[in-house]
């Protein structure tokens, strides 16, 4: 096995343990949103209203898992069910104003955390790192057959 690939694996494992969602001291563990809610709301915001089936396909999760996740974000008032805007039979989930505000606040906190971590980095280094992460993610998406829409 390539030594550099082993280093990437190890560093990716370490990155996953840090949990940037814990950026707010004094708030419950995980910030404002659970990780699954953060990702779910992010996807709906970028793609627009989505049905449980579409979410299941997008996340490669079974419908029962998505039913639990969408029920939780509905109870919190972050999404609402609407008729399919395109006239289909399935109802879709749309992010609410409260969901958008909460997602924006969470994202702002995470960006602040990243800025603290990279405060000594040059802008060129941050841009290069972002480019490598985008390339890594898009290659994973290509291999998995599940591209993620980007704003």
Coordinates of N, CA and C in Angstrom, one line a residue:
X1 N 0.8 -1.2 0.0 CA 0.0 0.0 0.0 C 0.9 1.2 0.0
X2 N 0.5 2.2 -0.7 CA 1.2 3.5 -0.8 C 1.2 4.2 0.5
X3 N 2.4 4.6 0.9 CA 2.5 5.3 2.2 C 1.7 6.6 2.3
X4 N 1.7 7.3 1.2 CA 0.9 8.6 1.2 C -0.6 8.3 1.4
X5 N -1.1 7.3 0.8 CA -2.5 6.9 0.9 C -2.7 6.5 2.4
X6 N -1.8 5.8 3.0 CA -2.0 5.4 4.4 C -2.0 6.7 5.3
X7 N -1.2 7.7 4.9 CA -1.3 8.9 5.7 C -2.6 9.6 5.5
X8 N -3.1 9.6 4.3 CA -4.5 10.2 4.0 C -5.5 9.5 4.9
X9 N -5.5 8.2 4.9 CA -6.4 7.4 5.7 C -6.4 7.8 7.1
X10 N -5.2 7.9 7.7 CA -5.0 8.2 9.1 C -5.5 9.6 9.4
X11 N -5.1 10.5 8.6 CA -5.5 11.9 8.8 C -7.0 12.1 8.7
X12 N -7.6 11.4 7.7 CA -9.1 11.4 7.6 C -9.8 10.9 8.8
X13 N -9.2 9.8 9.4 CA -9.8 9.2 10.6 C -9.7 10.3 11.7
X14 N -8.5 10.9 11.9 CA -8.4 11.9 12.9 C -9.3 13.1 12.7
X15 N -9.5 13.5 11.5 CA -10.4 14.6 11.1 C -11.8 14.3 11.6
X16 N -12.3 13.1 11.3 CA -13.6 12.7 11.7 C -13.9 12.7 13.2
X17 N -12.9 12.6 14.0 CA -13.1 12.6 15.4 C -13.2 14.0 16.0
X18 N -12.8 15.0 15.3 CA -12.8 16.3 15.9 C -14.2 16.9 16.0
X19 N -15.1 16.6 15.1 CA -16.4 17.1 15.2 C -16.5 18.7 15.3
X20 N -16.4 19.3 14.1 CA -16.5 20.8 14.1 C -17.8 21.3 14.6
X21 N -18.8 20.4 14.7 CA -20.1 20.8 15.2 C -20.1 21.2 16.7
X22 N -19.0 21.0 17.4 CA -18.9 21.3 18.8 C -18.3 22.7 19.0
X23 N -18.6 23.6 18.1 CA -17.9 24.9 18.1 C -18.4 25.8 19.1
X24 N -19.5 25.6 19.7 CA -20.1 26.5 20.7 C -19.9 26.0 22.1
X25 N -19.1 26.7 22.8 CA -19.0 26.4 24.3 C -20.3 26.8 25.0
X26 N -20.7 26.0 25.9 CA -21.9 26.4 26.7 C -23.2 25.9 26.0
X27 N -23.1 25.5 24.8 CA -24.3 24.9 24.2 C -24.3 23.4 24.3
X28 N -25.4 22.8 24.0 CA -25.4 21.3 24.1 C -24.4 20.8 23.1
X29 N -23.8 19.6 23.5 CA -22.8 19.0 22.6 C -23.4 18.9 21.2
X30 N -22.6 19.3 20.2 CA -23.0 19.2 18.8 C -23.5 20.5 18.3
X31 N -23.5 21.6 19.0 CA -23.9 22.9 18.5 C -25.4 23.0 18.4
X32 N -26.0 23.6 17.4 CA -27.4 23.8 17.3 C -28.1 22.6 16.7
X33 N -27.4 21.9 15.8 CA -28.0 20.9 15.0 C -27.3 19.6 15.2
X34 N -28.0 18.5 15.2 CA -27.3 17.2 15.1 C -26.7 17.1 13.7
X35 N -25.6 16.3 13.6 CA -24.9 16.2 12.3 C -25.9 15.8 11.2
X36 N -26.7 14.8 11.4 CA -27.6 14.3 10.4 C -28.6 15.4 9.9
X37 N -29.1 16.3 10.9 CA -30.0 17.4 10.5 C -29.2 18.4 9.7
X38 N -28.0 18.7 10.1 CA -27.2 19.7 9.4 C -27.0 19.3 7.9
X39 N -26.7 18.0 7.7 CA -26.4 17.5 6.3 C -27.8 17.5 5.5
X40 N -28.8 17.0 6.2 CA -30.1 16.9 5.6 C -30.6 18.3 5.1
X41 N -30.6 19.3 6.0 CA -31.0 20.6 5.7 C -30.1 21.3 4.6
X42 N -28.8 21.0 4.7 CA -27.9 21.5 3.6 C -28.3 21.0 2.3
X43 N -28.6 19.7 2.2 CA -29.0 19.1 0.9 C -30.3 19.7 0.4
X44 N -31.3 19.8 1.3 CA -32.6 20.3 0.8 C -32.4 21.8 0.4
X45 N -31.6 22.5 1.1 CA -31.4 23.9 0.7 C -30.8 24.1 -0.7
X46 N -29.8 23.3 -1.0 CA -29.1 23.4 -2.2 C -30.0 22.8 -3.4
X47 N -30.6 21.7 -3.1 CA -31.4 21.0 -4.2 C -32.8 21.5 -4.3
X48 N -33.4 22.0 -3.2 CA -34.8 22.3 -3.3 C -35.6 21.2 -2.6
X49 N -37.0 21.3 -2.6 CA -37.8 20.3 -2.0 C -37.5 18.9 -2.5
X50 N -37.5 17.9 -1.5 CA -37.1 16.5 -1.9 C -38.1 15.6 -1.1
X51 N -38.4 14.5 -1.7 CA -39.3 13.5 -1.1 C -38.4 12.6 -0.3
X52 N -39.0 11.7 0.5 CA -38.2 10.8 1.3 C -37.5 9.8 0.4
X53 N -38.1 9.4 -0.7 CA -37.4 8.6 -1.7 C -36.2 9.2 -2.3
X54 N -36.3 10.5 -2.6 CA -35.2 11.2 -3.2 C -34.1 11.4 -2.1
X55 N -34.4 11.6 -0.9 CA -33.4 11.7 0.2 C -32.8 10.4 0.4
X56 N -33.6 9.3 0.4 CA -33.0 8.0 0.6 C -32.0 7.7 -0.5
X57 N -32.3 8.0 -1.7 CA -31.4 7.8 -2.8 C -30.1 8.7 -2.7
X58 N -30.3 9.9 -2.4 CA -29.2 10.9 -2.3 C -28.2 10.5 -1.2
X59 N -28.7 10.0 0.0 CA -27.9 9.7 1.1 C -27.5 8.2 1.2
X60 N -28.1 7.4 0.3 CA -27.9 5.9 0.3 C -28.3 5.3 1.7
X61 N -29.4 5.8 2.2 CA -30.0 5.3 3.4 C -31.4 4.7 3.2
X62 N -31.8 3.8 4.0 CA -33.1 3.2 3.9 C -34.1 4.2 4.3
X63 N -35.3 4.1 3.7 CA -36.4 5.0 4.0 C -36.8 5.1 5.4
X64 N -36.7 4.0 6.2 CA -37.0 4.1 7.6 C -36.1 5.1 8.4
X65 N -34.8 5.0 8.0 CA -33.8 6.0 8.6 C -34.2 7.4 8.3
X66 N -34.5 7.6 7.0 CA -34.8 9.0 6.6 C -36.2 9.4 7.2
X67 N -37.1 8.5 7.4 CA -38.4 8.9 8.1 C -38.1 9.4 9.5
X68 N -37.2 8.7 10.2 CA -36.8 9.2 11.5 C -36.2 10.6 11.5
X69 N -35.2 10.7 10.6 CA -34.5 12.0 10.5 C -35.4 13.1 10.1
X70 N -36.3 12.9 9.1 CA -37.2 14.0 8.7 C -38.2 14.3 9.7
X71 N -38.7 13.3 10.5 CA -39.6 13.5 11.6 C -39.0 14.4 12.6
X72 N -37.7 14.2 12.9 CA -37.1 15.0 13.9 C -36.9 16.4 13.5
X73 N -36.5 16.7 12.2 CA -36.4 18.0 11.8 C -37.8 18.7 11.6
X74 N -38.8 17.9 11.3 CA -40.1 18.5 11.2 C -40.6 18.9 12.6
X75 N -40.4 18.1 13.6 CA -40.8 18.4 15.0 C -40.1 19.7 15.5
X76 N -38.8 19.9 15.0 CA -38.1 21.1 15.4 C -38.5 22.3 14.6
X77 N -39.3 22.1 13.6 CA -39.8 23.2 12.8 C -38.8 23.6 11.7
X78 N -37.9 22.8 11.3 CA -36.9 23.1 10.4 C -37.3 22.8 8.9
X79 N -38.2 21.9 8.8 CA -38.7 21.5 7.4 C -40.2 21.4 7.5
X80 N -40.9 21.5 6.4 CA -42.3 21.3 6.3 C -42.6 20.4 5.1
X81 N -43.7 19.7 5.1 CA -44.1 18.8 4.0 C -45.0 19.7 3.1
X82 N -44.7 19.6 1.8 CA -45.5 20.3 0.8 C -45.9 19.4 -0.3
X83 N -46.9 19.7 -1.1 CA -47.2 18.9 -2.3 C -46.0 19.1 -3.3
X84 N -45.8 18.1 -4.1 CA -44.7 18.2 -5.0 C -44.9 19.4 -6.0
X85 N -44.0 20.3 -6.0 CA -44.1 21.5 -6.9 C -44.2 21.1 -8.3
X86 N -43.7 19.9 -8.7 CA -43.8 19.5 -10.1 C -45.0 18.7 -10.4
X87 N -45.9 18.5 -9.4 CA -47.1 17.8 -9.7 C -47.1 16.3 -9.4
X88 N -46.0 15.8 -8.9 CA -45.9 14.4 -8.6 C -46.8 14.0 -7.4
X89 N -46.9 12.7 -7.2 CA -47.7 12.2 -6.1 C -47.1 12.4 -4.7
X90 N -45.8 12.2 -4.6 CA -45.1 12.2 -3.3 C -45.1 13.6 -2.8
X91 N -45.2 13.7 -1.5 CA -45.1 15.0 -0.8 C -43.6 15.2 -0.6
X92 N -43.2 16.5 -0.5 CA -41.7 16.8 -0.4 C -41.5 17.6 0.8
X93 N -40.2 17.6 1.2 CA -39.8 18.4 2.4 C -39.1 19.6 1.9
X94 N -39.5 20.8 2.5 CA -39.0 22.0 2.1 C -38.4 22.7 3.4
X95 N -37.3 23.3 3.3 CA -36.7 24.0 4.5 C -37.6 25.2 4.9
X96 N -37.8 25.4 6.2 CA -38.6 26.5 6.6 C -37.7 27.7 6.9
X97 N -38.3 28.8 7.1 CA -37.4 30.0 7.5 C -36.6 29.7 8.8
X98 N -37.3 29.1 9.7 CA -36.5 28.7 11.0 C -35.4 27.8 10.7
X99 N -35.7 26.8 9.8 CA -34.6 25.9 9.4 C -33.5 26.6 8.7
X100 N -33.8 27.5 7.8 CA -32.7 28.3 7.1 C -31.9 29.1 8.1
X101 N -32.6 29.8 9.1 CA -31.9 30.6 10.1 C -31.0 29.7 10.9
X102 N -31.5 28.6 11.3 CA -30.7 27.7 12.2 C -29.5 27.1 11.4
X103 N -29.7 26.7 10.2 CA -28.6 26.2 9.3 C -27.6 27.3 9.1
X104 N -28.0 28.5 8.9 CA -27.1 29.7 8.7 C -26.3 29.9 9.9
X105 N -26.9 29.8 11.1 CA -26.2 30.1 12.4 C -25.2 29.0 12.6
X106 N -25.6 27.7 12.3 CA -24.7 26.6 12.5 C -23.5 26.7 11.5
X107 N -23.8 27.1 10.3 CA -22.7 27.2 9.3 C -21.8 28.3 9.7
X108 N -22.3 29.4 10.2 CA -21.5 30.6 10.6 C -20.6 30.2 11.8
X109 N -21.1 29.4 12.7 CA -20.3 28.9 13.8 C -19.2 28.0 13.3
X110 N -19.5 27.1 12.4 CA -18.5 26.2 11.8 C -17.4 27.0 11.1
X111 N -17.8 28.0 10.3 CA -16.8 28.8 9.6 C -15.9 29.5 10.6
X112 N -16.5 30.0 11.7 CA -15.7 30.6 12.7 C -14.7 29.6 13.3
X113 N -15.1 28.4 13.5 CA -14.2 27.4 14.1 C -13.1 27.1 13.1
X114 N -13.4 27.0 11.8 CA -12.4 26.8 10.8 C -11.4 28.0 10.7
X115 N -12.0 29.2 10.8 CA -11.1 30.4 10.8 C -10.1 30.4 12.0
X116 N -10.6 29.9 13.1 CA -9.7 29.8 14.3 C -8.6 28.8 14.0
X117 N -9.0 27.6 13.5 CA -8.0 26.6 13.2 C -7.0 27.0 12.2
X118 N -7.4 27.7 11.2 CA -6.5 28.1 10.1 C -6.1 29.6 10.2
X119 N -6.1 30.1 11.4 CA -5.8 31.6 11.5 C -4.4 31.9 11.1
X120 N -3.5 30.9 11.1 CA -2.1 31.2 10.7 C -1.8 30.7 9.3
X121 N -2.8 30.2 8.6 CA -2.6 29.8 7.2 C -2.7 31.0 6.3
X122 N -1.9 30.8 5.2 CA -2.0 31.8 4.1 C -3.3 31.5 3.3
X123 N -3.9 32.6 2.7 CA -5.1 32.4 1.9 C -4.9 31.4 0.8
X124 N -3.7 31.4 0.2 CA -3.4 30.4 -0.9 C -3.5 29.0 -0.4
X125 N -3.0 28.8 0.9 CA -3.0 27.4 1.5 C -4.5 27.0 1.7
X126 N -5.3 27.9 2.2 CA -6.7 27.6 2.5 C -7.4 27.3 1.2
X127 N -7.2 28.1 0.2 CA -7.8 27.8 -1.2 C -7.3 26.4 -1.7
X128 N -6.1 26.1 -1.6 CA -5.6 24.8 -2.1 C -6.2 23.7 -1.3
X129 N -6.3 23.8 0.0 CA -6.9 22.8 0.8 C -8.4 22.6 0.4
X130 N -9.1 23.7 0.2 CA -10.5 23.6 -0.2 C -10.6 22.9 -1.5
X131 N -9.7 23.2 -2.4 CA -9.7 22.6 -3.8 C -9.4 21.1 -3.7
X132 N -8.5 20.7 -2.8 CA -8.2 19.2 -2.6 C -9.4 18.5 -2.0
X133 N -10.1 19.2 -1.0 CA -11.2 18.6 -0.4 C -12.4 18.4 -1.4
X134 N -12.6 19.4 -2.2 CA -13.6 19.4 -3.2 C -13.3 18.2 -4.2
X135 N -12.1 18.1 -4.6 CA -11.7 17.1 -5.6 C -11.9 15.7 -4.9
X136 N -11.5 15.5 -3.6 CA -11.6 14.3 -2.9 C -13.1 13.9 -2.8
X137 N -14.0 14.9 -2.4 CA -15.4 14.6 -2.3 C -16.0 14.3 -3.7
X138 N -15.7 15.1 -4.7 CA -16.3 14.8 -6.0 C -15.9 13.4 -6.6
X139 N -14.6 13.0 -6.3 CA -14.2 11.7 -6.7 C -15.0 10.6 -5.9
X140 N -15.2 10.8 -4.6 CA -16.0 9.9 -3.8 C -17.4 9.8 -4.4
X141 N -18.0 11.0 -4.7 CA -19.3 11.0 -5.3 C -19.4 10.3 -6.6
X142 N -18.4 10.5 -7.4 CA -18.4 9.9 -8.8 C -18.4 8.4 -8.6
X143 N -17.5 7.9 -7.8 CA -17.4 6.4 -7.5 C -18.7 5.9 -7.0
X144 N -19.3 6.6 -6.0 CA -20.5 6.1 -5.4 C -21.8 6.4 -6.3
X145 N -21.6 7.2 -7.3 CA -22.7 7.4 -8.2 C -23.8 8.4 -7.6
X146 N -23.3 9.2 -6.6 CA -24.2 10.1 -5.9 C -23.6 11.5 -5.8
X147 N -23.7 12.2 -6.9 CA -23.1 13.6 -6.9 C -23.9 14.4 -5.9
X148 N -23.2 15.3 -5.3 CA -23.8 16.3 -4.4 C -23.9 17.6 -5.0
X149 N -25.0 18.2 -5.1 CA -25.1 19.6 -5.7 C -24.3 20.6 -4.9
X150 N -23.7 21.5 -5.6 CA -23.0 22.5 -4.9 C -23.6 23.9 -5.3
X151 N -23.6 24.8 -4.3 CA -24.2 26.1 -4.6 C -23.4 26.9 -5.6

